[in-house]
Amino acid sequence: MSKPNQPFHIEPAKIMPTLPTQFFATLVSNVNRQVAQGHDVINLGQGNPDQPTPPHIVASLKEAADNPQYHKYSPFTGYSFLKEAIAHRYKEDYNVDLDPETEVAILFGGKTGLVQLPQVLLNPGDVCLVPDPGYPDYWSGVALARAEMKFMPLTADNGFLPDYSRIAPSDRERAKLMFLNYPNNPTSAVAPLSFYEETVDFAAKHGIVVASDFAYGAIGFDGKQPVSFLQAEGAKDVGVEFYTLSKTYNMAGWRVGFALGNAKIISLINLLQDHIYVSLFGGIQAAAATALTAPQDCVQTLVSRYQSRRDAFFAALSEIGWDAPKPAGSFFSWLPVPKGYTSVAFANLLLEEAKVAVAPGVGFGDHGEGYVRVGLLSSEERMQEAAYRIGKLGLF
């Protein structure tokens, strides 16, 4: 057979070039280059928990892996025992009642649901309200739905909460979906119940579905538990919440998440997933149920560890003259860059000169300019060492 004169050409779908750039990939590449050159890099730029999954959860998976029941396809929407376990956890932690079969969807990690939701609710040209700064994967789902984003600025003067009165009337009327995220990535802000009550009223008035990203819901400091959107009266009428085991139980690699709330939206997510997946491996579902129903001492220990790191880090920041408020939740810190630097230039300087990796705020949206995100994802000693290395640059 003769070869064609021209190389075979692969033409991607038109949507592929429109997908947002994954700026974390550039951050990882830059860090890896420094490490390959033999440098000791303190990597505080990513959101990957640094502690192992608690042993009792791992043991549960090992036991479940021997169960032949889990060697077959799982039920398409997942095992009822896992949905019952998340409903149990929400009742215990937030006094929220959930119907396991109609108000809970099992996800392949929280990110999956965040990307799927725009695809089941939005048509091309529909508007989605997105926080700025915010988690970049919100943008991905909107792009895949061929919808349009309108950004809600999160600024320090409003506690990094969106001000609904500042949303243009035309955007309020066109919007069909809105993303929120508290405790917030990247700003570490938390939201009070009164804000969610205002949100429910705003959403009901304008016909906007609310998507609450509660990935850091277990991580609140100084004895204060973060508030769930579903605690607000009427929340299930207008939206859903996304929860993940990644941060609460150091199970990021296990890919277990949930969508919770409005039964119609849950049914739509399950319908889309029916066409893509056959649910999670049953052994992982069994271990996830163990995580949710066993005593929660491991969660309390984890939160205490993050708070100790926060306190040690901010004490060191104070010594070098880098002033910023302590985070109230999540495992991130949101720190202003020195005058004369953009967030990217400052992040690059820290990596090149101090061998400390942080995430430039502009990667989370235009209103992230002027900040860097720092993860509390290393030991107290390494967090302090990062601050002291930065202090040697003489910028504060």
XYZ file of C-alpha atoms in Angstrom:
396
model
C 0.000 0.000 0.000
C 1.415 3.358 -0.940
C 1.712 6.079 1.687
C -0.297 9.288 1.208
C 1.624 12.262 -0.084
C 0.492 14.426 2.830
C 0.734 13.575 6.549
C -2.524 12.460 8.091
C -4.118 15.505 9.730
C -5.960 15.395 13.066
C -8.454 18.203 13.414
C -9.607 18.796 16.996
C -13.180 19.728 17.775
C -13.720 23.462 17.702
C -14.342 23.548 21.424
C -10.887 22.227 22.346
C -8.887 25.442 21.695
C -11.473 27.386 23.727
C -10.811 25.494 26.968
C -9.061 27.527 29.684
C -5.316 27.160 30.100
C -4.416 25.080 33.154
C -2.000 27.511 34.768
C -1.124 25.012 37.510
C 0.640 22.943 34.849
C 3.081 25.814 34.310
C 3.613 26.148 38.056
C 4.375 22.433 38.393
C 6.765 22.565 35.434
C 8.679 25.494 36.939
C 8.969 23.778 40.311
C 10.095 20.508 38.737
C 12.800 22.341 36.803
C 14.191 23.817 40.016
C 14.106 20.452 41.773
C 15.832 18.780 38.804
C 18.637 21.316 39.183
C 19.165 20.108 42.733
C 17.440 22.940 44.622
C 15.503 22.426 47.845
C 12.144 23.901 46.880
C 9.460 24.461 49.517
C 6.364 23.937 47.376
C 3.409 25.834 48.824
C 1.797 26.560 45.470
C -0.540 23.613 45.025
C -3.633 22.387 46.844
C -2.572 18.779 47.351
C -2.833 17.548 50.974
C 0.565 16.463 52.275
C -0.603 13.952 54.912
C -1.542 10.297 54.248
C -5.085 8.976 54.403
C -5.928 7.869 57.981
C -5.032 4.186 58.576
C -8.553 3.024 59.448
C -9.798 4.208 56.040
C -6.948 2.456 54.231
C -7.633 -0.720 56.230
C -11.283 -0.547 55.187
C -10.269 -0.429 51.524
C -7.922 -3.399 51.940
C -10.701 -5.454 53.501
C -13.230 -4.381 50.893
C -10.880 -5.277 48.042
C -11.236 -8.946 49.035
C -15.014 -8.809 48.696
C -16.066 -10.374 45.346
C -19.201 -8.202 45.359
C -17.002 -5.206 44.577
C -15.228 -6.925 41.690
C -18.321 -6.454 39.558
C -19.730 -3.255 38.133
C -21.089 -1.007 40.854
C -24.672 0.292 40.589
C -24.706 3.198 38.143
C -25.569 5.771 40.795
C -23.417 4.136 43.471
C -24.185 2.056 46.533
C -26.941 3.254 48.831
C -24.741 2.740 51.884
C -22.369 5.479 50.715
C -25.163 7.944 50.005
C -26.605 7.165 53.427
C -23.181 7.804 54.961
C -22.886 11.315 53.495
C -26.445 12.069 54.606
C -25.471 10.906 58.105
C -22.402 13.160 58.112
C -24.387 16.238 57.013
C -26.991 15.612 59.695
C -24.309 15.280 62.369
C -22.168 18.228 61.273
C -24.697 20.731 59.914
C -28.134 19.471 61.025
C -29.106 19.243 57.346
C -31.539 16.501 56.273
C -30.840 14.830 52.927
C -32.746 12.060 51.170
C -29.908 9.675 50.216
C -31.613 8.400 47.078
C -32.906 11.651 45.580
C -30.708 14.404 47.035
C -27.245 12.804 46.865
C -25.149 12.030 43.766
C -21.798 10.254 44.010
C -19.046 11.905 41.962
C -15.596 10.973 40.716
C -14.162 13.726 42.906
C -15.725 17.128 43.486
C -14.114 18.619 40.382
C -16.112 16.251 38.185
C -19.404 17.603 39.470
C -18.281 21.204 39.183
C -17.480 20.637 35.507
C -20.620 18.575 34.845
C -23.117 20.996 36.355
C -22.901 23.667 33.627
C -23.305 20.939 31.023
C -26.641 19.773 32.467
C -28.047 23.266 33.086
C -26.658 25.678 30.482
C -27.226 26.077 26.768
C -24.829 27.888 24.421
C -24.964 31.590 25.188
C -26.444 31.216 28.678
C -24.736 33.179 31.460
C -22.992 31.759 34.524
C -21.895 34.009 37.402
C -18.390 33.082 38.527
C -16.331 34.429 41.460
C -13.206 36.414 40.638
C -10.813 35.258 41.975
C -12.074 31.699 41.936
C -11.243 28.072 41.268
C -10.286 27.848 37.578
C -12.181 24.634 36.907
C -15.468 26.543 37.130
C -14.369 28.090 33.856
C -13.823 24.654 32.307
C -17.398 23.488 32.790
C -18.796 26.739 31.437
C -16.553 26.496 28.378
C -17.631 22.896 27.702
C -21.266 24.041 27.853
C -20.422 26.831 25.359
C -21.938 29.259 27.846
C -20.768 32.718 28.865
C -19.146 33.775 32.138
C -19.798 36.993 34.021
C -17.449 37.591 36.908
C -18.379 38.597 40.464
C -15.462 40.505 42.042
C -14.323 39.286 45.465
C -12.573 42.124 47.254
C -11.138 42.632 50.710
C -13.496 45.505 51.515
C -16.465 43.114 51.310
C -14.801 40.196 53.076
C -14.163 38.491 49.721
C -17.917 37.879 49.347
C -19.739 38.852 46.136
C -21.834 42.007 46.309
C -25.022 41.104 44.449
C -26.023 44.758 44.147
C -22.982 45.327 41.928
C -24.020 42.730 39.358
C -25.308 44.437 36.218
C -29.106 44.114 35.829
C -28.702 42.505 32.410
C -26.359 39.870 33.849
C -28.726 39.146 36.735
C -31.576 38.540 34.334
C -29.590 36.401 31.890
C -27.784 34.286 34.488
C -28.952 30.701 35.022
C -26.154 29.445 37.297
C -23.834 30.856 39.955
C -20.761 29.348 41.623
C -19.826 30.091 45.229
C -16.976 28.640 47.292
C -16.547 29.049 51.073
C -14.217 28.483 52.815
C -12.764 30.095 49.741
C -10.044 28.992 47.391
C -7.935 31.073 46.942
C -8.766 33.864 49.445
C -9.422 31.617 52.502
C -12.486 33.738 53.386
C -15.506 32.169 55.104
C -19.197 32.999 54.651
C -21.757 33.531 57.430
C -25.252 32.021 57.364
C -26.686 35.493 56.677
C -24.809 35.611 53.371
C -26.324 32.299 52.287
C -29.783 33.495 53.304
C -29.247 36.556 51.111
C -28.023 34.262 48.340
C -31.150 32.105 48.468
C -33.341 35.206 48.172
C -31.259 36.575 45.294
C -31.269 33.251 43.442
C -35.011 32.706 43.888
C -35.824 36.222 42.682
C -33.750 35.907 39.501
C -34.125 32.192 38.718
C -30.431 31.410 39.227
C -29.239 27.967 40.345
C -26.643 28.144 43.118
C -23.647 25.793 43.106
C -21.874 25.880 46.475
C -18.369 24.405 46.349
C -17.807 23.204 49.935
C -14.506 21.410 49.342
C -12.927 22.935 52.478
C -16.059 22.651 54.595
C -14.334 20.766 57.404
C -11.475 23.244 57.792
C -12.343 26.163 60.036
C -10.045 27.731 62.601
C -10.242 29.150 66.114
C -13.044 26.788 67.061
C -15.411 28.000 64.331
C -17.036 25.476 61.999
C -17.661 26.688 58.435
C -21.309 27.127 57.455
C -22.896 24.974 54.755
C -25.022 26.649 52.098
C -27.619 23.934 52.733
C -28.133 25.266 56.260
C -29.921 28.300 54.817
C -33.694 27.966 54.635
C -34.779 27.287 51.065
C -31.289 26.359 49.856
C -32.396 23.034 48.382
C -35.073 24.846 46.385
C -32.471 26.838 44.451
C -29.272 24.836 44.352
C -26.804 22.141 45.257
C -23.619 21.829 47.264
C -20.479 19.943 46.296
C -18.542 18.081 48.975
C -15.371 16.038 48.658
C -13.395 13.663 50.853
C -10.121 14.959 49.379
C -9.429 17.605 51.993
C -11.430 16.357 54.977
C -9.760 12.934 55.054
C -6.612 13.433 52.926
C -8.200 11.321 50.171
C -7.373 13.484 47.142
C -6.150 10.531 45.087
C -9.207 8.425 45.904
C -11.528 10.716 43.873
C -14.680 10.619 46.015
C -17.092 13.549 45.974
C -20.797 14.292 46.197
C -23.430 16.659 44.836
C -26.101 17.377 47.449
C -29.414 19.192 47.452
C -32.045 19.923 44.811
C -33.505 16.598 43.638
C -34.061 17.704 40.029
C -30.447 18.823 39.656
C -29.214 15.618 41.296
C -31.234 13.580 38.787
C -29.693 15.511 35.895
C -26.159 14.910 37.184
C -26.912 11.208 37.590
C -28.345 11.076 34.065
C -25.202 12.580 32.556
C -23.009 10.245 34.597
C -25.038 7.257 33.392
C -23.680 8.021 29.923
C -20.065 8.356 31.080
C -19.328 6.140 34.100
C -20.311 3.018 35.974
C -19.744 4.592 39.404
C -16.723 4.209 41.665
C -15.009 0.920 42.533
C -17.103 -0.604 45.302
C -14.129 -1.039 47.609
C -13.469 2.691 47.517
C -17.140 3.343 48.232
C -16.942 1.067 51.281
C -13.820 2.856 52.550
C -15.440 6.254 51.927
C -18.434 5.184 54.003
C -16.033 4.209 56.777
C -14.468 7.674 56.640
C -17.855 9.350 56.946
C -19.366 7.191 59.692
C -16.369 6.399 61.928
C -15.386 8.715 64.814
C -14.119 12.005 63.375
C -11.018 12.339 65.564
C -8.793 12.265 62.470
C -10.592 15.333 61.079
C -10.155 17.246 64.325
C -6.464 16.323 64.362
C -6.056 17.491 60.777
C -7.718 20.851 61.419
C -5.525 21.350 64.506
C -2.448 20.624 62.390
C -3.406 23.220 59.796
C -4.106 25.790 62.498
C -0.707 25.155 64.106
C 0.945 25.613 60.731
C -1.038 28.772 60.127
C -0.024 30.243 63.471
C 3.650 29.328 63.056
C 3.738 30.698 59.501
C 2.054 33.979 60.347
C 4.299 34.495 63.356
C 7.260 34.150 60.994
C 5.618 36.466 58.448
C 5.206 39.074 61.180
C 8.928 38.833 61.942
C 9.847 39.634 58.342
C 7.259 42.425 58.092
C 4.827 40.767 55.703
C 1.445 41.780 57.130
C -1.795 40.008 56.272
C -4.839 38.723 58.185
C -4.778 35.079 59.224
C -7.054 32.780 57.216
C -10.306 31.773 58.901
C -10.738 28.572 56.895
C -9.363 26.313 54.150
C -5.669 25.409 54.061
C -4.644 28.481 52.086
C -3.312 31.938 52.883
C -3.992 34.936 50.627
C -1.097 37.352 50.863
C -0.593 40.774 49.237
C 2.484 41.156 47.050
C 4.950 44.009 47.680
C 4.545 47.260 45.791
C 6.167 47.253 42.388
C 5.452 43.589 41.630
C 2.725 41.763 39.783
C 1.593 38.488 41.287
C 3.375 36.508 38.563
C 6.618 38.487 38.864
C 6.617 38.096 42.640
C 5.864 34.362 42.473
C 8.666 33.900 39.951
C 11.053 35.849 42.172
C 10.238 33.690 45.190
C 10.831 30.517 43.220
C 14.037 31.681 41.559
C 15.647 33.451 44.525
C 14.108 31.935 47.686
C 13.212 28.512 46.278
C 9.667 28.888 47.609
C 6.783 28.063 45.278
C 3.509 30.000 45.604
C 0.580 30.449 43.221
C 0.179 33.882 41.578
C -3.239 35.324 42.333
C -3.944 36.379 38.759
C -4.194 32.696 37.849
C -7.519 32.696 39.695
C -8.924 35.742 37.888
C -8.211 39.408 37.251
C -9.156 40.397 40.809
C -6.518 37.996 42.092
C -3.851 40.372 40.849
C -1.847 41.791 43.726
C -1.928 38.571 45.767
C -0.297 35.172 45.966
C -1.856 32.010 47.355
C 0.222 30.050 49.847
C -0.805 26.558 50.970
C -0.388 25.461 54.578
C 0.840 22.187 53.175
C 4.186 21.581 54.806
C 5.396 21.143 58.369
C 5.532 24.070 60.790
C 9.311 24.097 60.445
C 9.171 24.226 56.651
C 6.477 26.923 56.730
C 8.685 29.024 59.002
C 11.713 28.324 56.823
C 9.756 29.524 53.771
C 8.984 32.810 55.524
C 12.589 33.314 56.599
C 13.879 32.612 53.069
C 11.463 35.215 51.709
C 12.532 37.651 54.433
C 16.136 37.456 53.257
C 15.088 39.062 49.982
C 14.556 42.314 51.895
C 11.228 43.188 50.285
C 9.251 43.994 53.432
